[in-house]
Amino acid sequence: MQPWPRTPGPRWVLGLPTRADTVAELGESLRARGVEPLQWYGVWLFVDWLDLSGAPVDEAETERVAAVELEAGRRDPYRRLSRVFHLVGRKT
């Protein structure tokens, strides 16, 4: 079995290295390991501008933005615009 692909990418949002994988590529990698992809969600669609440095935040505003982010991340065309995604699968 091949190791997970290691496609290099820039440092982003949290200062962490990223990878340039697609939903389809990771879905195939999961299938090869006996995991059936079930759903995927866009992440950081509207909130990549948030200051995560520990500055005080308005919790009510954060909850409103998170609710919009969650709904948009579930639906096309919005989720396809996200630079980050979560892919959920189930071991078969």
JSON list of C-alpha atoms in Angstrom, two decimals:
[
{"chain": "A", "resi": 1, "resn": "MET", "atom": "CA", "xyz": [0.00, 0.00, 0.00]},
{"chain": "A", "resi": 2, "resn": "GLN", "atom": "CA", "xyz": [1.30, 3.43, -0.93]},
{"chain": "A", "resi": 3, "resn": "PRO", "atom": "CA", "xyz": [1.85, 5.99, 1.85]},
{"chain": "A", "resi": 4, "resn": "TRP", "atom": "CA", "xyz": [-0.42, 9.01, 2.01]},
{"chain": "A", "resi": 5, "resn": "PRO", "atom": "CA", "xyz": [0.48, 11.48, -0.73]},
{"chain": "A", "resi": 6, "resn": "ARG", "atom": "CA", "xyz": [2.72, 14.28, 0.44]},
{"chain": "A", "resi": 7, "resn": "THR", "atom": "CA", "xyz": [1.95, 17.16, -1.85]},
{"chain": "A", "resi": 8, "resn": "PRO", "atom": "CA", "xyz": [3.76, 20.21, -0.47]},
{"chain": "A", "resi": 9, "resn": "GLY", "atom": "CA", "xyz": [1.93, 23.47, -0.07]},
{"chain": "A", "resi": 10, "resn": "PRO", "atom": "CA", "xyz": [2.33, 26.86, 1.57]},
{"chain": "A", "resi": 11, "resn": "ARG", "atom": "CA", "xyz": [1.91, 27.67, 5.23]},
{"chain": "A", "resi": 12, "resn": "TRP", "atom": "CA", "xyz": [-1.57, 28.99, 5.82]},
{"chain": "A", "resi": 13, "resn": "VAL", "atom": "CA", "xyz": [-4.24, 29.98, 8.37]},
{"chain": "A", "resi": 14, "resn": "LEU", "atom": "CA", "xyz": [-2.71, 28.57, 11.57]},
{"chain": "A", "resi": 15, "resn": "GLY", "atom": "CA", "xyz": [0.88, 28.75, 10.35]},
{"chain": "A", "resi": 16, "resn": "LEU", "atom": "CA", "xyz": [0.85, 25.03, 9.59]},
{"chain": "A", "resi": 17, "resn": "PRO", "atom": "CA", "xyz": [2.05, 23.42, 6.39]},
{"chain": "A", "resi": 18, "resn": "THR", "atom": "CA", "xyz": [-0.75, 22.54, 4.00]},
{"chain": "A", "resi": 19, "resn": "ARG", "atom": "CA", "xyz": [-1.22, 19.95, 1.27]},
{"chain": "A", "resi": 20, "resn": "ALA", "atom": "CA", "xyz": [-2.81, 20.39, -2.13]},
{"chain": "A", "resi": 21, "resn": "ASP", "atom": "CA", "xyz": [-5.02, 17.29, -2.08]},
{"chain": "A", "resi": 22, "resn": "THR", "atom": "CA", "xyz": [-8.48, 17.16, -3.63]},
{"chain": "A", "resi": 23, "resn": "VAL", "atom": "CA", "xyz": [-11.61, 15.49, -2.28]},
{"chain": "A", "resi": 24, "resn": "ALA", "atom": "CA", "xyz": [-11.40, 12.94, -5.13]},
{"chain": "A", "resi": 25, "resn": "GLU", "atom": "CA", "xyz": [-7.73, 12.12, -4.45]},
{"chain": "A", "resi": 26, "resn": "LEU", "atom": "CA", "xyz": [-8.22, 11.65, -0.73]},
{"chain": "A", "resi": 27, "resn": "GLY", "atom": "CA", "xyz": [-11.41, 9.71, -1.35]},
{"chain": "A", "resi": 28, "resn": "GLU", "atom": "CA", "xyz": [-9.45, 7.21, -3.47]},
{"chain": "A", "resi": 29, "resn": "SER", "atom": "CA", "xyz": [-6.75, 6.97, -0.79]},
{"chain": "A", "resi": 30, "resn": "LEU", "atom": "CA", "xyz": [-9.43, 6.22, 1.79]},
{"chain": "A", "resi": 31, "resn": "ARG", "atom": "CA", "xyz": [-11.09, 3.58, -0.40]},
{"chain": "A", "resi": 32, "resn": "ALA", "atom": "CA", "xyz": [-7.72, 1.87, -0.88]},
{"chain": "A", "resi": 33, "resn": "ARG", "atom": "CA", "xyz": [-7.58, 1.57, 2.92]},
{"chain": "A", "resi": 34, "resn": "GLY", "atom": "CA", "xyz": [-11.10, 0.18, 3.33]},
{"chain": "A", "resi": 35, "resn": "VAL", "atom": "CA", "xyz": [-12.78, 3.46, 4.25]},
{"chain": "A", "resi": 36, "resn": "GLU", "atom": "CA", "xyz": [-15.83, 4.61, 2.30]},
{"chain": "A", "resi": 37, "resn": "PRO", "atom": "CA", "xyz": [-16.04, 8.41, 1.96]},
{"chain": "A", "resi": 38, "resn": "LEU", "atom": "CA", "xyz": [-19.47, 9.60, 3.11]},
{"chain": "A", "resi": 39, "resn": "GLN", "atom": "CA", "xyz": [-19.51, 13.39, 2.98]},
{"chain": "A", "resi": 40, "resn": "TRP", "atom": "CA", "xyz": [-17.22, 16.36, 2.71]},
{"chain": "A", "resi": 41, "resn": "TYR", "atom": "CA", "xyz": [-17.47, 19.89, 4.02]},
{"chain": "A", "resi": 42, "resn": "GLY", "atom": "CA", "xyz": [-15.75, 23.14, 3.11]},
{"chain": "A", "resi": 43, "resn": "VAL", "atom": "CA", "xyz": [-13.87, 24.77, 5.97]},
{"chain": "A", "resi": 44, "resn": "TRP", "atom": "CA", "xyz": [-12.55, 28.32, 6.47]},
{"chain": "A", "resi": 45, "resn": "LEU", "atom": "CA", "xyz": [-14.72, 29.67, 3.68]},
{"chain": "A", "resi": 46, "resn": "PHE", "atom": "CA", "xyz": [-15.65, 32.98, 5.29]},
{"chain": "A", "resi": 47, "resn": "VAL", "atom": "CA", "xyz": [-13.54, 32.99, 8.44]},
{"chain": "A", "resi": 48, "resn": "ASP", "atom": "CA", "xyz": [-9.95, 32.80, 7.25]},
{"chain": "A", "resi": 49, "resn": "TRP", "atom": "CA", "xyz": [-9.73, 36.50, 8.11]},
{"chain": "A", "resi": 50, "resn": "LEU", "atom": "CA", "xyz": [-10.36, 35.86, 11.83]},
{"chain": "A", "resi": 51, "resn": "ASP", "atom": "CA", "xyz": [-7.57, 36.85, 14.19]},
{"chain": "A", "resi": 52, "resn": "LEU", "atom": "CA", "xyz": [-6.63, 33.67, 16.06]},
{"chain": "A", "resi": 53, "resn": "SER", "atom": "CA", "xyz": [-3.80, 35.28, 18.02]},
{"chain": "A", "resi": 54, "resn": "GLY", "atom": "CA", "xyz": [-5.72, 35.30, 21.29]},
{"chain": "A", "resi": 55, "resn": "ALA", "atom": "CA", "xyz": [-7.26, 38.74, 20.92]},
{"chain": "A", "resi": 56, "resn": "PRO", "atom": "CA", "xyz": [-10.63, 39.16, 22.67]},
{"chain": "A", "resi": 57, "resn": "VAL", "atom": "CA", "xyz": [-13.58, 38.04, 20.56]},
{"chain": "A", "resi": 58, "resn": "ASP", "atom": "CA", "xyz": [-17.28, 38.83, 20.55]},
{"chain": "A", "resi": 59, "resn": "GLU", "atom": "CA", "xyz": [-18.75, 35.41, 21.35]},
{"chain": "A", "resi": 60, "resn": "ALA", "atom": "CA", "xyz": [-22.19, 36.22, 19.92]},
{"chain": "A", "resi": 61, "resn": "GLU", "atom": "CA", "xyz": [-20.64, 37.37, 16.64]},
{"chain": "A", "resi": 62, "resn": "THR", "atom": "CA", "xyz": [-18.43, 34.27, 16.58]},
{"chain": "A", "resi": 63, "resn": "GLU", "atom": "CA", "xyz": [-21.49, 32.03, 16.98]},
{"chain": "A", "resi": 64, "resn": "ARG", "atom": "CA", "xyz": [-23.32, 33.82, 14.15]},
{"chain": "A", "resi": 65, "resn": "VAL", "atom": "CA", "xyz": [-20.33, 33.54, 11.82]},
{"chain": "A", "resi": 66, "resn": "ALA", "atom": "CA", "xyz": [-19.82, 29.86, 12.76]},
{"chain": "A", "resi": 67, "resn": "ALA", "atom": "CA", "xyz": [-23.46, 29.08, 11.93]},
{"chain": "A", "resi": 68, "resn": "VAL", "atom": "CA", "xyz": [-23.14, 30.69, 8.48]},
{"chain": "A", "resi": 69, "resn": "GLU", "atom": "CA", "xyz": [-19.81, 28.93, 7.91]},
{"chain": "A", "resi": 70, "resn": "LEU", "atom": "CA", "xyz": [-21.31, 25.54, 8.82]},
{"chain": "A", "resi": 71, "resn": "GLU", "atom": "CA", "xyz": [-24.27, 25.92, 6.46]},
{"chain": "A", "resi": 72, "resn": "ALA", "atom": "CA", "xyz": [-22.17, 27.22, 3.57]},
{"chain": "A", "resi": 73, "resn": "GLY", "atom": "CA", "xyz": [-19.59, 24.47, 4.08]},
{"chain": "A", "resi": 74, "resn": "ARG", "atom": "CA", "xyz": [-22.30, 21.85, 3.51]},
{"chain": "A", "resi": 75, "resn": "ARG", "atom": "CA", "xyz": [-23.58, 23.23, 0.19]},
{"chain": "A", "resi": 76, "resn": "ASP", "atom": "CA", "xyz": [-22.39, 23.82, -3.31]},
{"chain": "A", "resi": 77, "resn": "PRO", "atom": "CA", "xyz": [-21.28, 26.09, -4.73]},
{"chain": "A", "resi": 78, "resn": "TYR", "atom": "CA", "xyz": [-19.93, 27.48, -1.45]},
{"chain": "A", "resi": 79, "resn": "ARG", "atom": "CA", "xyz": [-18.09, 24.41, -0.18]},
{"chain": "A", "resi": 80, "resn": "ARG", "atom": "CA", "xyz": [-16.26, 24.14, -3.51]},
{"chain": "A", "resi": 81, "resn": "LEU", "atom": "CA", "xyz": [-14.82, 27.60, -2.89]},
{"chain": "A", "resi": 82, "resn": "SER", "atom": "CA", "xyz": [-13.16, 26.57, 0.37]},
{"chain": "A", "resi": 83, "resn": "ARG", "atom": "CA", "xyz": [-9.41, 26.11, 0.33]},
{"chain": "A", "resi": 84, "resn": "VAL", "atom": "CA", "xyz": [-9.69, 23.58, 3.16]},
{"chain": "A", "resi": 85, "resn": "PHE", "atom": "CA", "xyz": [-12.11, 20.67, 3.61]},
{"chain": "A", "resi": 86, "resn": "HIS", "atom": "CA", "xyz": [-13.06, 17.88, 5.97]},
{"chain": "A", "resi": 87, "resn": "LEU", "atom": "CA", "xyz": [-13.72, 14.48, 4.39]},
{"chain": "A", "resi": 88, "resn": "VAL", "atom": "CA", "xyz": [-15.74, 12.09, 6.54]},
{"chain": "A", "resi": 89, "resn": "GLY", "atom": "CA", "xyz": [-15.63, 8.33, 5.95]},
{"chain": "A", "resi": 90, "resn": "ARG", "atom": "CA", "xyz": [-16.61, 5.02, 7.51]},
{"chain": "A", "resi": 91, "resn": "LYS", "atom": "CA", "xyz": [-14.47, 1.91, 7.79]},
{"chain": "A", "resi": 92, "resn": "THR", "atom": "CA", "xyz": [-16.04, -0.87, 5.73]}
]
